[in-house]
Amino acid sequence: MVKKPVYLFQKLRRHIGISTLTGDFYDLSPEAFHPLKQWNEEFSSFKSYPSLGAIQELNKKYNIPPEISELFPLGQEETAMTEEGEGCLTDITLNLTSSCNLRCAYCWNDYGRYSNTGFSEKERSQSTQANNYGHMPAQIACKAVDMLVELSGEDKDLVVDFYGGEPLMNLDTLLTTVDYCRKNQKSWGVNFNFLLATNGTLLTPEVAEKLFQRGVQIAVSIDGRKEVHDNNRPFLDGRSSFDCIVKNLKGIPEEIRKRLVGRTTVTPFYPDMVNLYEDLRTLGFERIELFESEDACHKITPQREKFFFNTDAQYHLLCKEYERLALHYIDETVRGFLDYKKTFFNRFFKLMQRLYYNHEVTGGCPAAKGQFAVSIEGDIYPCTSFLGVENFKLGNVMNGINKEKYNGFIESIRKRFEHCKECPVFMLCRTTGSCLNINYYFNADPSLPYERSCNLFREKLELAVATLAILAEKIPDRLEELFGFDAVGRRGNKLY
């Protein structure tokens, strides 16, 4: 059978058609949608690509008017298969520390140990505590920045992302790195953007002021109201971390506080995303990101298994919650409560932004092509999810990239285009739907898509297209304001 020319679905009371050849998508009337669905099914029943005459007969049989058939051009599916470009390094994530003062229930880095596979015996002997395996020296961090600049190519807007553990436990290296970048960026002819993901317990007003003055963009992980957050993210000894974070937030000047991002991880224990969104609003956040807990990245212990959406019932609940959240986002946007400055970091809005530009934006995972992650010892990995997995170590910042290992990794992940080519939404997804690490974790192959992950991304893709259709109808004059500032959709935008 041949591939269907159209991917059709109904979502949020919209009837959507996506061209499987071009990726263009359209909001259809029910009168056009239902005959097209029958036409699409019969088209796919052909054993080989039909002749022009057969296609014309099919159009006539289902009364498909030219203005509809022209939206979905027909062609051999091989013409739609194009690989992503080579890319260049623009982002680097510095794993400033493996230490953390929280014991988050869903933490994939195994409380700083990364499954005890990624760090030296010397480091592991420094402490018997699971939360303390050392800090990245400033020399390593600055050397990683040098590598970023050297490999950045023509793209001069660069991102340095500070990660952990809890990165503020290594504040000295963080500040030294930022100052090093600011001191040299003019002579290097680049512009740096800095991102920080913190649990907020060490984000005192004094620390926040230092970071703000240096232009560091801050995301605070807080999982909603007190009882939900403390269930997910207690201190090492089990004490509440919520009160400490809120005390810090209240002490931070409003000029800084309004630019913080509130980032919530959603688990099956409290999946109500709309309420979580409102909880963060109540805490004073204007910029909010919600995302489900992800069951990948190294080993997952039985104790943590229950914090992920693993069962079919949990998966369907998650999809329903994303649908409710999409409707809430629509309402907030139409009422003027969400705009570009408040949504740029938000993954759902970034997906809509990408759809807004369609083929002007390249999809696909940027791991090793547009970004690297660096361990505290300076080892280079494709992204943070692979930290500590020896098979994916691509070199060290002190002696450079291992070209053989790097080329081997790139060649191995190119296979995903073959695995994905039959997918009806490939031209919009471009392999973005399944994280390379999730593929590796579940399928032992980073290029082999994990079906559940792909299905969830398809749900989000459908929601994003339907949401974009609704917003295009309700606020057509504001779409450019909402999505049109940055066709690349990069991290680290100055309006973040």
Coordinates of C-alpha atoms in Angstrom, one line a residue:
M1 CA 0.0 0.0 0.0
V2 CA 1.1 3.6 -0.6
K3 CA 1.4 6.3 2.1
K4 CA -1.7 8.4 2.8
P5 CA -1.3 11.9 1.3
V6 CA -3.1 13.5 4.3
Y7 CA -2.9 13.0 8.0
L8 CA -6.3 13.9 9.3
F9 CA -7.4 14.4 12.9
Q10 CA -10.0 16.1 15.1
K11 CA -8.8 18.0 18.1
L12 CA -10.3 20.8 20.2
R13 CA -13.4 20.7 17.9
R14 CA -11.1 21.5 14.9
H15 CA -10.9 19.3 11.8
I16 CA -7.2 19.4 10.7
G17 CA -5.5 18.1 7.6
I18 CA -1.6 17.8 7.3
S19 CA 0.1 17.1 4.0
T20 CA 2.4 14.1 4.6
L21 CA 4.5 15.4 1.6
T22 CA 5.1 19.0 2.6
G23 CA 4.0 19.3 6.3
D24 CA 1.6 22.1 5.5
F25 CA -1.5 22.0 7.6
Y26 CA -5.0 23.4 7.3
D27 CA -8.1 24.0 9.4
L28 CA -10.9 22.3 7.4
S29 CA -14.6 22.5 7.5
P30 CA -16.5 19.3 8.5
E31 CA -18.0 19.2 5.0
A32 CA -14.5 19.0 3.5
F33 CA -12.9 16.8 6.3
H34 CA -15.2 13.8 6.1
P35 CA -15.1 13.1 2.3
L36 CA -11.3 13.7 2.4
K37 CA -11.0 11.1 5.1
Q38 CA -12.7 8.5 2.9
W39 CA -10.7 9.6 -0.1
N40 CA -7.5 9.3 2.0
E41 CA -8.3 5.7 3.1
E42 CA -9.0 4.5 -0.5
F43 CA -5.9 6.2 -1.8
S44 CA -3.8 4.2 0.7
S45 CA -5.3 1.0 -0.5
F46 CA -3.5 1.2 -3.8
K47 CA -0.6 -1.3 -4.0
S48 CA 1.5 1.1 -6.0
Y49 CA 1.4 4.9 -6.7
P50 CA -1.8 5.5 -8.8
S51 CA -1.9 7.1 -12.2
L52 CA -3.1 10.6 -12.8
G53 CA -6.3 9.2 -14.2
A54 CA -6.9 7.1 -11.2
I55 CA -6.4 10.0 -8.9
Q56 CA -8.9 12.1 -10.9
E57 CA -11.4 9.3 -10.7
L58 CA -10.9 9.2 -6.9
N59 CA -11.4 13.0 -6.6
K60 CA -14.6 12.7 -8.6
K61 CA -15.9 9.7 -6.6
Y62 CA -15.6 11.6 -3.3
N63 CA -16.4 15.0 -4.7
I64 CA -13.1 16.5 -3.6
P65 CA -13.1 20.1 -5.1
P66 CA -9.9 21.5 -6.6
E67 CA -9.4 24.0 -3.9
I68 CA -9.1 21.2 -1.4
S69 CA -7.1 18.7 -3.4
E70 CA -4.6 21.4 -4.3
L71 CA -3.8 21.8 -0.6
F72 CA -2.4 18.3 -0.4
P73 CA 0.0 17.8 -3.4
L74 CA 0.6 14.3 -4.4
G75 CA 4.1 12.8 -5.0
Q76 CA 6.2 9.8 -4.2
E77 CA 7.0 9.7 -0.5
E78 CA 10.7 9.4 -1.1
T79 CA 10.7 13.1 -2.3
A80 CA 9.7 14.1 1.2
M81 CA 12.5 12.4 2.9
T82 CA 15.3 14.9 3.6
E83 CA 17.8 14.8 6.4
E84 CA 18.6 17.7 8.6
G85 CA 21.6 19.9 7.9
E86 CA 25.0 19.5 9.6
G87 CA 24.4 22.3 12.1
C88 CA 27.1 24.0 14.2
L89 CA 27.6 24.3 18.0
T90 CA 25.6 27.1 19.6
D91 CA 24.7 25.8 23.0
I92 CA 26.7 24.2 25.8
T93 CA 25.5 22.9 29.1
L94 CA 27.9 22.9 32.0
N95 CA 27.2 20.4 34.7
L96 CA 28.6 22.6 37.4
T97 CA 28.2 20.1 40.2
S98 CA 26.9 16.6 40.8
S99 CA 25.9 17.7 44.3
C100 CA 22.4 18.5 45.3
N101 CA 20.7 19.5 48.6
L102 CA 17.3 18.0 47.5
R103 CA 16.2 14.4 47.0
C104 CA 13.6 14.8 44.3
A105 CA 11.5 11.7 43.9
Y106 CA 11.7 11.5 40.1
C107 CA 15.4 12.7 39.8
W108 CA 17.0 11.0 36.8
N109 CA 20.6 11.7 37.8
D110 CA 20.3 9.3 40.7
Y111 CA 20.9 12.0 43.3
G112 CA 24.1 13.1 41.7
R113 CA 25.6 9.7 41.1
Y114 CA 24.4 9.3 37.4
S115 CA 24.1 5.6 38.2
N116 CA 27.7 5.6 39.5
T117 CA 29.0 5.1 35.9
G118 CA 30.2 8.5 34.9
F119 CA 32.6 9.8 37.5
S120 CA 36.1 8.9 38.6
E121 CA 36.8 6.6 41.6
K122 CA 38.6 9.6 43.2
E123 CA 35.4 11.6 43.1
R124 CA 33.2 8.8 44.4
S125 CA 35.6 8.3 47.3
Q126 CA 35.2 11.9 48.4
S127 CA 32.0 11.2 50.1
T128 CA 29.8 8.3 51.1
Q129 CA 26.8 10.5 50.6
A130 CA 24.8 10.1 47.4
N131 CA 24.5 13.8 47.0
N132 CA 28.1 14.9 47.0
Y133 CA 30.5 14.1 44.1
G134 CA 32.3 17.4 43.6
H135 CA 32.2 20.6 41.6
M136 CA 33.4 21.7 38.2
P137 CA 36.5 23.9 38.5
A138 CA 36.4 27.3 36.8
Q139 CA 39.3 26.2 34.6
I140 CA 37.1 23.4 33.1
A141 CA 34.2 25.7 32.6
C142 CA 36.2 28.4 30.8
K143 CA 37.8 25.8 28.6
A144 CA 34.4 24.6 27.6
V145 CA 33.5 28.1 26.7
D146 CA 36.6 28.4 24.5
M147 CA 35.5 25.2 22.7
L148 CA 32.0 26.6 22.2
V149 CA 33.4 29.7 20.6
E150 CA 35.8 27.8 18.5
L151 CA 33.1 25.4 17.1
S152 CA 30.3 28.0 16.8
G153 CA 30.8 28.6 13.0
E154 CA 28.8 31.5 11.6
D155 CA 26.3 31.6 14.4
K156 CA 27.4 34.2 16.9
D157 CA 24.5 34.1 19.4
L158 CA 25.7 31.5 21.9
V159 CA 24.1 29.9 24.9
V160 CA 25.8 28.7 28.1
D161 CA 23.4 26.6 30.3
F162 CA 24.3 26.0 34.0
Y163 CA 23.1 22.7 35.3
G164 CA 23.6 20.2 38.1
G165 CA 22.9 18.7 40.6
E166 CA 22.1 22.1 42.1
P167 CA 24.3 24.6 40.2
L168 CA 24.1 27.3 42.9
M169 CA 26.1 24.9 45.1
N170 CA 29.0 25.9 42.8
L171 CA 28.3 29.6 42.6
D172 CA 31.9 30.7 42.3
T173 CA 32.5 28.8 39.1
L174 CA 29.2 30.0 37.7
L175 CA 30.0 33.7 38.3
T176 CA 33.6 33.3 37.1
T177 CA 32.4 31.7 33.9
V178 CA 29.8 34.4 33.2
D179 CA 32.4 37.1 33.9
Y180 CA 34.9 35.3 31.6
C181 CA 32.3 35.3 28.8
R182 CA 31.4 38.9 29.2
K183 CA 35.0 40.0 29.4
N184 CA 35.8 38.4 26.0
Q185 CA 32.7 38.3 24.0
K186 CA 33.4 41.6 22.2
S187 CA 36.9 40.5 21.1
W188 CA 35.5 37.1 20.1
G189 CA 32.7 38.8 18.1
V190 CA 29.9 36.7 19.8
N191 CA 27.0 37.4 22.2
F192 CA 26.4 35.1 25.1
N193 CA 23.1 34.2 26.7
F194 CA 23.1 32.4 30.1
L195 CA 20.5 30.0 31.4
L196 CA 20.3 28.6 34.9
A197 CA 18.0 25.8 36.2
T198 CA 17.9 26.0 40.0
N199 CA 15.8 24.4 42.7
G200 CA 15.5 27.8 44.3
T201 CA 16.6 26.9 47.8
L202 CA 19.9 28.8 47.4
L203 CA 18.4 31.6 45.3
T204 CA 18.6 34.3 48.0
P205 CA 17.9 37.9 47.0
E206 CA 21.6 38.6 47.1
V207 CA 22.4 35.7 44.7
A208 CA 19.5 36.6 42.5
E209 CA 20.8 40.2 42.2
K210 CA 24.3 39.0 41.2
L211 CA 22.9 36.8 38.5
F212 CA 20.4 39.4 37.2
Q213 CA 23.1 42.0 36.9
R214 CA 25.1 39.6 34.7
G215 CA 22.1 38.8 32.5
V216 CA 21.6 35.2 33.7
Q217 CA 18.1 34.0 32.9
I218 CA 16.7 31.9 35.7
A219 CA 14.2 29.0 35.8
V220 CA 13.1 27.9 39.3
S221 CA 11.8 24.3 39.7
I222 CA 8.8 24.4 42.0
D223 CA 6.0 21.8 41.6
G224 CA 3.0 23.8 42.5
R225 CA 1.4 24.1 46.0
K226 CA 3.2 23.1 49.2
E227 CA 1.9 19.6 49.6
V228 CA 2.5 18.7 46.0
H229 CA 5.9 20.2 45.8
D230 CA 7.1 18.7 49.1
N231 CA 6.0 15.3 48.1
N232 CA 8.1 15.6 45.0
R233 CA 11.1 17.7 46.1
P234 CA 12.0 17.5 49.8
F235 CA 15.4 18.2 51.3
L236 CA 17.8 15.3 51.8
D237 CA 16.5 14.8 55.4
G238 CA 12.9 14.9 54.2
R239 CA 12.1 18.4 55.4
S240 CA 9.9 20.8 53.3
S241 CA 11.8 22.8 50.7
F242 CA 8.7 24.7 49.7
D243 CA 8.9 27.3 52.5
C244 CA 12.6 28.0 51.9
I245 CA 12.0 28.6 48.2
V246 CA 8.9 30.9 48.8
K247 CA 10.9 32.9 51.4
N248 CA 13.6 33.5 48.8
L249 CA 11.1 34.4 46.1
K250 CA 9.4 36.9 48.4
G251 CA 12.7 38.6 49.1
I252 CA 13.7 39.0 45.5
P253 CA 13.0 42.5 44.1
E254 CA 9.9 42.6 41.8
E255 CA 12.1 43.7 38.8
I256 CA 13.9 40.4 39.0
R257 CA 11.1 38.2 40.3
K258 CA 8.8 39.0 37.3
R259 CA 11.5 37.7 34.9
L260 CA 11.9 34.3 36.7
V261 CA 10.5 31.2 35.1
G262 CA 8.4 28.8 37.2
R263 CA 9.1 25.3 36.0
T264 CA 6.9 22.4 37.2
T265 CA 7.4 18.7 36.7
V266 CA 4.0 16.9 36.5
T267 CA 3.7 13.4 38.0
P268 CA 0.8 11.0 38.2
F269 CA 0.4 11.9 41.9
Y270 CA -1.0 15.3 40.9
P271 CA -1.5 15.5 37.1
D272 CA -3.9 18.5 37.1
M273 CA -1.9 20.9 34.9
V274 CA -4.4 23.7 34.9
N275 CA -4.4 23.9 38.7
L276 CA -0.6 23.6 38.7
Y277 CA -0.4 26.5 36.3
E278 CA -2.7 28.6 38.6
D279 CA -0.6 27.6 41.6
L280 CA 2.5 29.1 40.0
R281 CA 0.5 32.2 39.1
T282 CA -0.5 32.5 42.8
L283 CA 3.2 32.3 43.7
G284 CA 3.8 35.3 41.5
F285 CA 5.3 33.7 38.4
E286 CA 4.2 35.2 35.1
R287 CA 6.4 32.8 33.0
I288 CA 5.4 29.2 33.5
E289 CA 6.5 25.9 32.1
L290 CA 4.9 22.6 32.8
F291 CA 6.2 19.2 31.6
E292 CA 5.7 15.6 32.5
S293 CA 8.3 13.6 34.4
E294 CA 10.4 11.6 31.9
D295 CA 11.3 8.0 32.6
A296 CA 14.7 7.8 31.0
C297 CA 18.3 8.9 31.5
H298 CA 20.2 6.1 33.2
K299 CA 18.6 3.6 35.4
I300 CA 15.2 4.0 37.0
T301 CA 14.8 2.4 40.4
P302 CA 11.5 0.8 41.5
Q303 CA 11.1 3.6 44.0
R304 CA 11.0 6.2 41.3
E305 CA 9.0 4.2 38.7
K306 CA 5.7 5.3 40.3
F307 CA 6.5 9.0 39.5
F308 CA 6.3 8.5 35.7
F309 CA 3.3 8.1 33.5
N310 CA 4.0 4.4 32.7
T311 CA 0.6 2.7 32.4
D312 CA -1.9 3.1 29.6
A313 CA -4.4 4.7 32.0
Q314 CA -1.8 7.2 33.1
Y315 CA -0.8 8.0 29.5
H316 CA -4.4 8.7 28.5
L317 CA -4.8 10.9 31.6
L318 CA -1.7 12.8 30.7
C319 CA -3.0 13.4 27.1
K320 CA -6.3 14.7 28.6
E321 CA -4.5 17.0 30.9
Y322 CA -2.5 18.5 28.1
E323 CA -5.7 19.1 26.2
R324 CA -7.2 20.9 29.2
L325 CA -3.9 22.9 29.5
A326 CA -4.1 23.9 25.8
L327 CA -7.6 25.2 26.2
H328 CA -6.4 27.2 29.2
Y329 CA -3.5 28.6 27.3
I330 CA -5.9 29.7 24.5
D331 CA -8.1 31.5 27.0
E332 CA -5.1 33.1 28.7
T333 CA -3.6 34.2 25.4
V334 CA -6.9 35.6 24.0
R335 CA -7.5 37.6 27.2
G336 CA -4.0 39.1 26.9
F337 CA -2.4 37.3 29.9
L338 CA 0.1 35.4 27.8
D339 CA 2.4 37.0 25.2
Y340 CA 5.7 36.4 23.6
K341 CA 7.8 37.5 26.6
K342 CA 5.9 35.1 28.9
T343 CA 5.9 32.2 26.5
F344 CA 9.2 32.1 24.7
F345 CA 10.7 29.4 27.0
N346 CA 7.5 27.4 27.1
R347 CA 7.8 24.1 25.2
F348 CA 4.2 24.1 24.0
F349 CA 4.4 27.7 22.7
K350 CA 7.8 26.9 21.2
L351 CA 6.2 24.0 19.3
M352 CA 3.5 26.4 18.0
Q353 CA 6.2 28.9 17.1
R354 CA 7.9 26.2 15.1
L355 CA 4.7 25.3 13.4
Y356 CA 4.0 29.0 12.7
Y357 CA 7.2 29.0 10.6
N358 CA 6.8 25.4 9.4
H359 CA 9.7 24.6 7.0
E360 CA 11.7 27.7 7.9
V361 CA 12.6 26.0 11.2
T362 CA 14.6 22.8 11.3
G363 CA 13.4 20.1 13.6
G364 CA 15.2 17.2 15.1
C365 CA 17.2 16.8 18.2
P366 CA 20.3 19.2 18.4
A367 CA 22.3 16.8 20.6
A368 CA 26.0 16.8 19.4
K369 CA 25.0 18.9 16.3
G370 CA 24.0 22.1 18.0
Q371 CA 24.8 21.4 21.6
F372 CA 27.1 19.6 24.0
A373 CA 27.0 18.9 27.7
V374 CA 30.2 18.9 29.8
S375 CA 30.7 16.9 33.0
I376 CA 32.4 18.3 36.1
E377 CA 35.6 16.6 34.9
G378 CA 35.4 18.2 31.4
D379 CA 34.1 15.2 29.6
I380 CA 31.9 16.0 26.6
Y381 CA 28.6 14.3 25.9
P382 CA 25.9 14.9 23.3
C383 CA 23.5 16.3 25.9
T384 CA 22.8 16.3 29.6
S385 CA 20.8 13.1 29.4
F386 CA 23.9 11.1 28.3
L387 CA 26.1 12.5 31.1
G388 CA 28.1 9.6 32.7
V389 CA 27.2 7.0 30.0
E390 CA 30.7 6.0 28.9
N391 CA 29.7 4.9 25.4
F392 CA 28.6 8.4 24.6
K393 CA 31.6 10.3 25.9
L394 CA 32.9 12.3 22.9
G395 CA 36.1 13.7 24.3
N396 CA 37.2 16.2 26.9
V397 CA 37.4 20.0 26.8
M398 CA 41.1 19.9 27.7
N399 CA 42.1 17.8 24.6
G400 CA 39.2 18.3 22.3
I401 CA 36.6 16.2 20.5
N402 CA 37.4 12.6 19.6
K403 CA 36.5 12.8 15.9
E404 CA 36.1 9.1 15.5
K405 CA 33.6 8.8 18.4
Y406 CA 31.8 12.0 17.3
N407 CA 31.4 10.9 13.7
G408 CA 30.3 7.5 14.9
F409 CA 27.6 9.0 17.0
I410 CA 26.4 11.3 14.2
E411 CA 26.3 8.4 11.8
S412 CA 24.4 6.2 14.2
I413 CA 21.7 8.7 14.9
R414 CA 21.2 9.4 11.2
K415 CA 19.5 6.0 11.0
R416 CA 16.5 7.5 12.7
F417 CA 15.4 9.1 9.5
E418 CA 15.0 5.6 8.0
H419 CA 13.0 4.5 11.1
C420 CA 10.8 7.6 10.9
K421 CA 10.1 7.9 7.2
E422 CA 6.8 6.1 7.3
C423 CA 5.4 8.3 10.0
P424 CA 2.6 10.5 8.7
V425 CA 3.7 13.6 10.6
F426 CA 7.4 13.2 9.8
M427 CA 7.5 16.5 7.9
L428 CA 6.4 18.4 11.0
C429 CA 8.2 16.3 13.6
R430 CA 11.5 15.6 11.8
T431 CA 12.5 13.1 14.5
T432 CA 11.9 15.6 17.4
G433 CA 9.3 13.3 18.9
S434 CA 11.6 10.8 20.5
C435 CA 14.5 11.8 22.6
L436 CA 17.8 10.1 21.7
N437 CA 18.4 9.1 25.3
I438 CA 14.9 7.7 25.7
N439 CA 15.4 5.7 22.5
Y440 CA 18.7 4.4 24.0
Y441 CA 17.2 3.7 27.4
F442 CA 14.2 1.7 26.1
N443 CA 15.5 0.3 22.8
A444 CA 19.3 0.2 23.4
D445 CA 19.7 2.3 20.2
P446 CA 19.5 6.1 20.1
S447 CA 18.3 6.0 16.5
L448 CA 15.3 3.7 17.2
P449 CA 12.2 5.7 18.2
Y450 CA 10.4 4.8 21.4
E451 CA 6.8 4.3 20.4
R452 CA 5.1 5.7 23.5
S453 CA 7.3 8.9 23.4
C454 CA 6.5 9.3 19.7
N455 CA 2.8 8.9 20.4
L456 CA 2.8 11.5 23.1
F457 CA 4.7 14.0 20.9
R458 CA 2.1 13.4 18.2
E459 CA -0.6 14.2 20.7
K460 CA 1.2 17.5 21.5
L461 CA 1.7 18.2 17.9
E462 CA -2.0 17.8 17.2
L463 CA -2.9 20.0 20.1
A464 CA -0.4 22.7 19.0
V465 CA -1.8 22.7 15.4
A466 CA -5.4 22.9 16.7
T467 CA -4.5 25.6 19.2
L468 CA -2.7 27.6 16.4
A469 CA -5.8 27.3 14.3
I470 CA -8.0 28.6 17.1
L471 CA -5.7 31.5 17.8
A472 CA -5.5 32.4 14.1
E473 CA -9.2 32.7 14.1
K474 CA -9.6 34.6 17.5
I475 CA -6.6 36.9 17.4
P476 CA -5.2 37.0 13.8
D477 CA -3.6 40.4 14.3
R478 CA -1.6 39.3 17.3
L479 CA -0.1 36.1 15.9
E480 CA 3.1 37.9 14.8
E481 CA 3.5 39.4 18.2
L482 CA 3.1 36.0 19.8
F483 CA 5.3 33.9 17.5
G484 CA 7.0 36.2 15.0
F485 CA 10.1 37.5 16.8
D486 CA 12.5 34.6 16.2
A487 CA 12.1 32.2 13.4
V488 CA 14.8 29.9 14.8
G489 CA 13.1 29.5 18.2
R490 CA 16.4 29.4 20.0
R491 CA 17.0 29.2 23.7
G492 CA 18.5 32.2 25.4
N493 CA 16.5 34.9 23.6
K494 CA 16.9 38.3 25.2
L495 CA 13.2 38.5 25.9
Y496 CA 13.3 35.1 27.8

